[in-house]
Amino acid sequence: MLLPFIILLPLIGSLVPVLARGARRTRIALLTALLPAAALAITGWLGVQVLNGEILHFELPWVPKMGLALAFRFDGLSLLFTLLILGIGLLVIVYARYYLDAKDSMPRFYGFLMLFMTSMLGIVTSDNLMLLWFFWELTSVSSFLLISFWTWSSSARKGARMAFAVTGAGGLCLLASLMLMGHIVGSFSLDTVLHSGETLRQSPLYPLVLVLLLLGAFTKSAQFPFQFWLPHAMSAPTPVSAYLHSATMVKAGIFLLIRLFPVMGDTDGWYYIITLTGLITMFYGAYMAMVQYDLKGLLAYSTISHLGLITMLLGLDTRLSTLAAVFHVINHAIFKASLFMAVGIVDHECGTRDSRRLGGLRRYMPYTAALATVAGASMAGVPLLNGFISKEMFLTETLQIQSLGGLSWLIPALATLGSALSVAYSLRLVVDVFYRGEPRFLPKQPHEAPRPMRLPIEILIILCLAVGMFPSFTVGALLNTAMSVVATDAMSGQSLAVWHGVNLPLMMSVAAMLLGLIIYLLRNILHSSFRRDFLKTDAKLVFEKAVQCSTAFGERVLDRIDSRSLQQYMLAMMTIMLIMATQGLIKMPGLMGPVPLQPIDPFVLAGAIALCIGAIATVNFQRFRLVALICLSITELMVALAFLKFSSPDLALTQLVVAPVTLILMLLTLFFLPQQTPRASSGIRILRDLVLAAAVGTVIASLNFAVLTDHYDSIGKFFTDNAVSGAGGHNVVNVILVDFRGFDTLGEITVLAITALGVLKLLNRMKLFVPTTSAENRPWAPEYFPTIFGSVAQVVLPLALMVAFYFFIRGHNLPGGGFIGGLVAASALIMMYTARGVEWTMRRLRIDFQRLIAVGLLIAWLTSAAPLLFGHNFLTTWFDHFDIPLIGSLEIASALAFDLGVFLTVLGATMMILANLGRLATPYSPAREHRQIDGAKSAKKEMR
């Protein structure tokens, strides 16, 4: 099935620029464009089947019981949006090659662009609600990277942060809506949802689902009152603006409304909310576009206006309004992308986008002027261009509205006024820049852009003319196929003709053009009103002020409830736990269950006493940290012996290996802290803590006693019965880790890797004082690395690594595994670091622990995902027995590869943390520091 490659090829394309780093700019652009071009070819191939009425599906189950699957759907609506995303995306790639300066990182730009393209393709082809939401959020992340591409620009960073915050909040609302939707229909499959419209509309949760859905769509598509983020996203490079705000990001919300129209539409809530929101957005955007001096700002607000128009069409309760909305999606993408690119050429070749400094550019840039004129005329709705047809359809549908009774005439009147404003700001864009006045104080001498930079605009202008003159021939079949999954009867009896005779919609179009000309001539009045009413309000500053106020409010609340005392935190937590556990114990009829007690083993009793002594000694000597750490190690040893006693060799091995690693980590940490701490608790507080600890210990012991003396159903039998037959392993513990609960293990090693990278970042370039004397100012031995210790470590290292490999290789059938093997190998390397020092060891080992972590995670994730290629679920284990000469029968399981990923990740993460802690070094004397502190305290007392 070729369908997944439409998404996969652009995703691979996001890696090509990284792999081609250092290559020539043209080659990077060419390599980047190849894979989306291949995806476009596949789209055309599959599009033939879709145009013939087929709906293509592809599904790889992931977690079937939760309804999660890698599922894609390719129908007429998906085909339409996929063609826009890939087609305009390819033109943007070509355009960006000549727009970006030499100082801009082209590989990074193309990588972000391809990631964004992948996320948009995922949205329009997803056949699973959760998968759709995943790609939805990926658009927010990738658009943040694109908008903030010029990281040196404060406006770019703030604009990206604003866009991410607004669309991210909307994404959370969308997640809630989709989860409720899946709960109502009983499935997250989009195919099931699209056939459950009546069930959704009759559900009592429908109003909540609708509101949350519209919040997600409105924030992404910049509908009122969330429209403020879009103009500030114009700080991005023009190729980004041309792509995000014509065919992709802002159309994601529109796509969602169109996609779910058959199941969520046809209700009063849908019609009134969407129509009113679209109408307000259309007028707000049109007015603000009319008074902008920044050309990209003008286009941004015009985008808001046209998005409001499309949203309003989706809310109108008429038969053809949805068709007009889908048609205008195509037309807007074509002329808006061309206009953004034309403005980018003006900015690139003149050095400014300020319309007050531009004028008469037709004499300097005649070819660009001609292209921009045609695109602007299409946006204004001039006949024989694509924008005219969809605008006339819009005006026609407004005449069908009767829901407002005697006031229904207001809808077509307001629609005509909105169209007039569109004509006015189109005239401002074209006439003021290219035909009126002279350029003034330009940073550059204006001239034509290179031909390849104009080529994408030329292609789009040809489409404007072709769709405008021959709509049925160019997009008729595509629209018919798209509407077949949205509104099946929308195209019946409808002709996409340029001329429908002299009728009322045509008169409304003429009136809009004349009124738009008048508004353009009176534009100075609008500018003065804007300066008086709106100029003092900057949405970016308002948003930043809101963020700062929210942060300040959160800090004030935190100051009220946060005591910054670990003792108080533990007191509150333990008290609440004690109350809840005590209530459960009080309700029990008796503590002793039917299971008889086992006789007391003298060795178990001795171990329990040693465990208690170690715990009490740790608390008693807590002021003397090294002594307390030694006492704590006694408890760790006793716990390991307890595991051995109760037949848990894997847990015992893990505990025995974790104990020295933890001990070394604590020693490295305590090395930089005072060797003794002052007594901080009063006698009353110590008594309180003692009573609380005794109470908690009593309650927990009682609960354990009640559980161990009662019968209960254990899940352990399932694991023991299926370990060999289901996973091919006799070591049940390891089988649980790499098979039955493999997803938990995958998440844990991922978190471990992230933690190690966080420690690396935290310790990067940090310098801490390294004590060279004791607290009494006694100098330590000058020999840091004893010769005997170093010699023994070099002998033990290969043996320990051999033992680590042995534990790893036998883990599926005997005690061991990747986690234990990784810790043993880390312990061996730590011993070498301790014996010879960090610098000496690193010069000889030359191990890149970051790369080791990356390789380990990659192996684990690839092993987990490989079963999907063979039609099995995520993390399905394969095993078989093979007869090997001279060795005999040998079992090979895919879990071994997963365990290898665990081994490498654990080894790399452990060593990255410990090695970087050990590298912190700057000598100092604790006694000298104490004298300085005492001197400072004395000085403060004298000042008082």
Short mmCIF file of N, CA, C and O in Angstrom, two decimals, residues 688-754:
data_model
loop_
_atom_site.label_atom_id
_atom_site.label_comp_id
_atom_site.label_asym_id
_atom_site.label_seq_id
_atom_site.Cartn_x
_atom_site.Cartn_y
_atom_site.Cartn_z
N ARG A 688 7.67 14.98 67.62
CA ARG A 688 6.55 14.92 66.66
C ARG A 688 6.87 13.97 65.51
O ARG A 688 6.05 13.13 65.12
N ASP A 689 8.07 14.11 64.96
CA ASP A 689 8.46 13.25 63.84
C ASP A 689 8.55 11.79 64.27
O ASP A 689 8.19 10.89 63.49
N LEU A 690 9.01 11.56 65.48
CA LEU A 690 9.12 10.19 65.97
C LEU A 690 7.73 9.56 66.10
O LEU A 690 7.52 8.40 65.71
N VAL A 691 6.78 10.31 66.65
CA VAL A 691 5.41 9.80 66.80
C VAL A 691 4.79 9.52 65.42
O VAL A 691 4.16 8.48 65.20
N LEU A 692 4.99 10.45 64.49
CA LEU A 692 4.43 10.26 63.15
C LEU A 692 5.05 9.06 62.47
O LEU A 692 4.35 8.24 61.84
N ALA A 693 6.37 8.91 62.56
CA ALA A 693 7.05 7.78 61.93
C ALA A 693 6.58 6.47 62.52
O ALA A 693 6.35 5.48 61.80
N ALA A 694 6.42 6.44 63.85
CA ALA A 694 5.94 5.21 64.50
C ALA A 694 4.52 4.88 64.05
O ALA A 694 4.19 3.71 63.79
N ALA A 695 3.68 5.91 63.94
CA ALA A 695 2.29 5.68 63.52
C ALA A 695 2.24 5.16 62.08
O ALA A 695 1.51 4.21 61.78
N VAL A 696 2.99 5.80 61.20
CA VAL A 696 3.01 5.36 59.80
C VAL A 696 3.56 3.95 59.69
O VAL A 696 3.01 3.10 58.97
N GLY A 697 4.66 3.67 60.41
CA GLY A 697 5.23 2.33 60.38
C GLY A 697 4.25 1.29 60.88
O GLY A 697 4.12 0.19 60.32
N THR A 698 3.52 1.62 61.94
CA THR A 698 2.53 0.68 62.49
C THR A 698 1.41 0.40 61.50
O THR A 698 1.01 -0.76 61.29
N VAL A 699 0.90 1.44 60.88
CA VAL A 699 -0.21 1.28 59.93
C VAL A 699 0.24 0.50 58.70
O VAL A 699 -0.45 -0.43 58.24
N ILE A 700 1.41 0.83 58.15
CA ILE A 700 1.90 0.12 56.96
C ILE A 700 2.18 -1.34 57.28
O ILE A 700 1.86 -2.25 56.50
N ALA A 701 2.78 -1.59 58.44
CA ALA A 701 3.04 -2.98 58.84
C ALA A 701 1.73 -3.74 59.01
O ALA A 701 1.62 -4.92 58.62
N SER A 702 0.71 -3.08 59.56
CA SER A 702 -0.59 -3.73 59.73
C SER A 702 -1.21 -4.06 58.38
O SER A 702 -1.77 -5.15 58.18
N LEU A 703 -1.11 -3.15 57.43
CA LEU A 703 -1.65 -3.41 56.10
C LEU A 703 -0.92 -4.57 55.44
O LEU A 703 -1.55 -5.44 54.82
N ASN A 704 0.40 -4.60 55.54
CA ASN A 704 1.17 -5.70 54.96
C ASN A 704 0.78 -7.04 55.61
O ASN A 704 0.63 -8.06 54.92
N PHE A 705 0.62 -7.00 56.92
CA PHE A 705 0.25 -8.22 57.63
C PHE A 705 -1.12 -8.72 57.17
O PHE A 705 -1.33 -9.92 56.96
N ALA A 706 -2.06 -7.78 56.98
CA ALA A 706 -3.41 -8.16 56.56
C ALA A 706 -3.39 -8.75 55.15
O ALA A 706 -4.10 -9.72 54.86
N VAL A 707 -2.59 -8.17 54.28
CA VAL A 707 -2.53 -8.66 52.90
C VAL A 707 -1.86 -10.03 52.84
O VAL A 707 -2.34 -10.94 52.15
N LEU A 708 -0.77 -10.22 53.56
CA LEU A 708 0.00 -11.46 53.48
C LEU A 708 -0.70 -12.64 54.16
O LEU A 708 -0.37 -13.80 53.89
N THR A 709 -1.63 -12.34 55.06
CA THR A 709 -2.34 -13.44 55.75
C THR A 709 -3.72 -13.68 55.16
O THR A 709 -4.53 -14.39 55.76
N ASP A 710 -4.01 -13.09 54.01
CA ASP A 710 -5.32 -13.28 53.38
C ASP A 710 -5.12 -13.87 51.99
O ASP A 710 -4.06 -13.70 51.37
N HIS A 711 -6.15 -14.54 51.48
CA HIS A 711 -6.10 -15.10 50.13
C HIS A 711 -6.39 -13.99 49.12
O HIS A 711 -7.26 -13.13 49.35
N TYR A 712 -5.71 -14.02 48.01
CA TYR A 712 -5.95 -13.04 46.94
C TYR A 712 -5.56 -13.68 45.61
O TYR A 712 -4.73 -14.59 45.55
N ASP A 713 -6.18 -13.17 44.57
CA ASP A 713 -5.90 -13.67 43.21
C ASP A 713 -4.69 -12.92 42.67
O ASP A 713 -4.70 -11.69 42.57
N SER A 714 -3.68 -13.67 42.30
CA SER A 714 -2.45 -13.07 41.79
C SER A 714 -2.40 -13.17 40.27
O SER A 714 -2.83 -14.17 39.69
N ILE A 715 -1.89 -12.14 39.65
CA ILE A 715 -1.70 -12.16 38.20
C ILE A 715 -0.45 -12.95 37.82
O ILE A 715 -0.19 -13.20 36.65
N GLY A 716 0.32 -13.34 38.84
CA GLY A 716 1.56 -14.06 38.58
C GLY A 716 1.35 -15.35 37.81
O GLY A 716 2.20 -15.75 37.01
N LYS A 717 0.21 -16.04 38.03
CA LYS A 717 -0.04 -17.30 37.34
C LYS A 717 -0.12 -17.09 35.83
O LYS A 717 0.31 -17.92 35.04
N PHE A 718 -0.71 -15.97 35.42
CA PHE A 718 -0.78 -15.67 33.99
C PHE A 718 0.61 -15.58 33.39
O PHE A 718 0.88 -16.12 32.31
N PHE A 719 1.51 -14.91 34.08
CA PHE A 719 2.87 -14.74 33.56
C PHE A 719 3.61 -16.07 33.51
O PHE A 719 4.30 -16.38 32.53
N THR A 720 3.49 -16.86 34.56
CA THR A 720 4.21 -18.14 34.57
C THR A 720 3.65 -19.11 33.52
O THR A 720 4.40 -19.91 32.95
N ASP A 721 2.34 -19.04 33.26
CA ASP A 721 1.75 -19.93 32.26
C ASP A 721 2.08 -19.54 30.84
O ASP A 721 2.08 -20.40 29.93
N ASN A 722 2.35 -18.26 30.61
CA ASN A 722 2.52 -17.78 29.23
C ASN A 722 3.94 -17.33 28.91
O ASN A 722 4.20 -16.90 27.78
N ALA A 723 4.85 -17.37 29.87
CA ALA A 723 6.21 -16.87 29.64
C ALA A 723 6.91 -17.67 28.55
O ALA A 723 7.53 -17.10 27.64
N VAL A 724 6.79 -19.00 28.61
CA VAL A 724 7.48 -19.85 27.63
C VAL A 724 6.71 -19.90 26.31
O VAL A 724 7.25 -19.67 25.23
N SER A 725 5.41 -20.16 26.40
CA SER A 725 4.62 -20.32 25.18
C SER A 725 4.42 -19.00 24.45
O SER A 725 4.37 -18.97 23.21
N GLY A 726 4.30 -17.91 25.17
CA GLY A 726 4.02 -16.63 24.51
C GLY A 726 5.24 -15.82 24.18
O GLY A 726 5.21 -15.01 23.24
N ALA A 727 6.33 -15.98 24.95
CA ALA A 727 7.51 -15.14 24.73
C ALA A 727 8.78 -15.95 24.60
O ALA A 727 9.85 -15.38 24.34
N GLY A 728 8.73 -17.26 24.81
CA GLY A 728 9.91 -18.10 24.62
C GLY A 728 10.97 -17.90 25.67
O GLY A 728 12.15 -18.15 25.41
N GLY A 729 10.59 -17.48 26.88
CA GLY A 729 11.57 -17.25 27.94
C GLY A 729 11.18 -17.93 29.23
O GLY A 729 10.00 -17.97 29.60
N HIS A 730 12.17 -18.49 29.94
CA HIS A 730 11.93 -19.16 31.22
C HIS A 730 12.12 -18.22 32.40
O HIS A 730 11.67 -18.53 33.50
N ASN A 731 12.80 -17.11 32.21
CA ASN A 731 12.96 -16.13 33.28
C ASN A 731 11.75 -15.19 33.24
O ASN A 731 11.69 -14.24 32.45
N VAL A 732 10.78 -15.46 34.09
CA VAL A 732 9.51 -14.75 34.03
C VAL A 732 9.70 -13.25 34.26
O VAL A 732 9.05 -12.42 33.61
N VAL A 733 10.59 -12.88 35.17
CA VAL A 733 10.80 -11.46 35.47
C VAL A 733 11.28 -10.72 34.23
O VAL A 733 10.77 -9.65 33.87
N ASN A 734 12.27 -11.29 33.54
CA ASN A 734 12.78 -10.62 32.35
C ASN A 734 11.76 -10.62 31.23
O ASN A 734 11.67 -9.65 30.46
N VAL A 735 10.97 -11.69 31.12
CA VAL A 735 9.92 -11.73 30.09
C VAL A 735 8.89 -10.63 30.35
O VAL A 735 8.41 -9.98 29.41
N ILE A 736 8.59 -10.41 31.61
CA ILE A 736 7.66 -9.32 31.94
C ILE A 736 8.23 -7.98 31.49
O ILE A 736 7.54 -7.13 30.91
N LEU A 737 9.53 -7.78 31.72
CA LEU A 737 10.15 -6.49 31.40
C LEU A 737 10.24 -6.23 29.91
O LEU A 737 10.07 -5.09 29.46
N VAL A 738 10.53 -7.27 29.12
CA VAL A 738 10.78 -7.04 27.69
C VAL A 738 9.62 -7.45 26.82
O VAL A 738 9.66 -7.22 25.61
N ASP A 739 8.57 -8.05 27.40
CA ASP A 739 7.46 -8.49 26.58
C ASP A 739 6.12 -8.03 27.15
O ASP A 739 5.50 -7.11 26.63
N PHE A 740 5.68 -8.66 28.25
CA PHE A 740 4.36 -8.35 28.78
C PHE A 740 4.23 -6.87 29.18
O PHE A 740 3.21 -6.24 28.93
N ARG A 741 5.24 -6.34 29.81
CA ARG A 741 5.23 -4.93 30.23
C ARG A 741 6.34 -4.17 29.52
O ARG A 741 6.95 -3.25 30.08
N GLY A 742 6.61 -4.57 28.28
CA GLY A 742 7.69 -3.93 27.53
C GLY A 742 7.47 -2.45 27.29
O GLY A 742 8.42 -1.68 27.21
N PHE A 743 6.19 -2.05 27.18
CA PHE A 743 5.93 -0.63 26.94
C PHE A 743 6.35 0.21 28.15
O PHE A 743 6.85 1.32 28.00
N ASP A 744 6.15 -0.34 29.35
CA ASP A 744 6.61 0.36 30.56
C ASP A 744 8.13 0.51 30.53
O ASP A 744 8.68 1.58 30.85
N THR A 745 8.81 -0.58 30.17
CA THR A 745 10.27 -0.54 30.12
C THR A 745 10.75 0.47 29.08
O THR A 745 11.71 1.22 29.31
N LEU A 746 10.07 0.50 27.95
CA LEU A 746 10.44 1.47 26.91
C LEU A 746 10.29 2.89 27.41
O LEU A 746 11.16 3.74 27.17
N GLY A 747 9.20 3.15 28.12
CA GLY A 747 9.03 4.49 28.69
C GLY A 747 10.06 4.80 29.75
O GLY A 747 10.56 5.93 29.84
N GLU A 748 10.42 3.80 30.55
CA GLU A 748 11.38 4.03 31.64
C GLU A 748 12.78 4.34 31.11
O GLU A 748 13.45 5.25 31.62
N ILE A 749 13.22 3.60 30.10
CA ILE A 749 14.56 3.90 29.59
C ILE A 749 14.58 5.23 28.84
O ILE A 749 15.60 5.92 28.80
N THR A 750 13.44 5.61 28.25
CA THR A 750 13.36 6.93 27.61
C THR A 750 13.47 8.03 28.65
O THR A 750 14.19 9.02 28.46
N VAL A 751 12.76 7.86 29.76
CA VAL A 751 12.85 8.84 30.85
C VAL A 751 14.27 8.87 31.43
O VAL A 751 14.80 9.95 31.74
N LEU A 752 14.88 7.69 31.56
CA LEU A 752 16.26 7.63 32.06
C LEU A 752 17.22 8.39 31.14
O LEU A 752 18.10 9.12 31.61
N ALA A 753 17.03 8.24 29.83
CA ALA A 753 17.87 8.96 28.87
C ALA A 753 17.66 10.46 28.98
O ALA A 753 18.62 11.25 28.96
N ILE A 754 16.42 10.88 29.10
CA ILE A 754 16.12 12.31 29.23
C ILE A 754 16.74 12.85 30.53
O ILE A 754 17.29 13.97 30.55
#
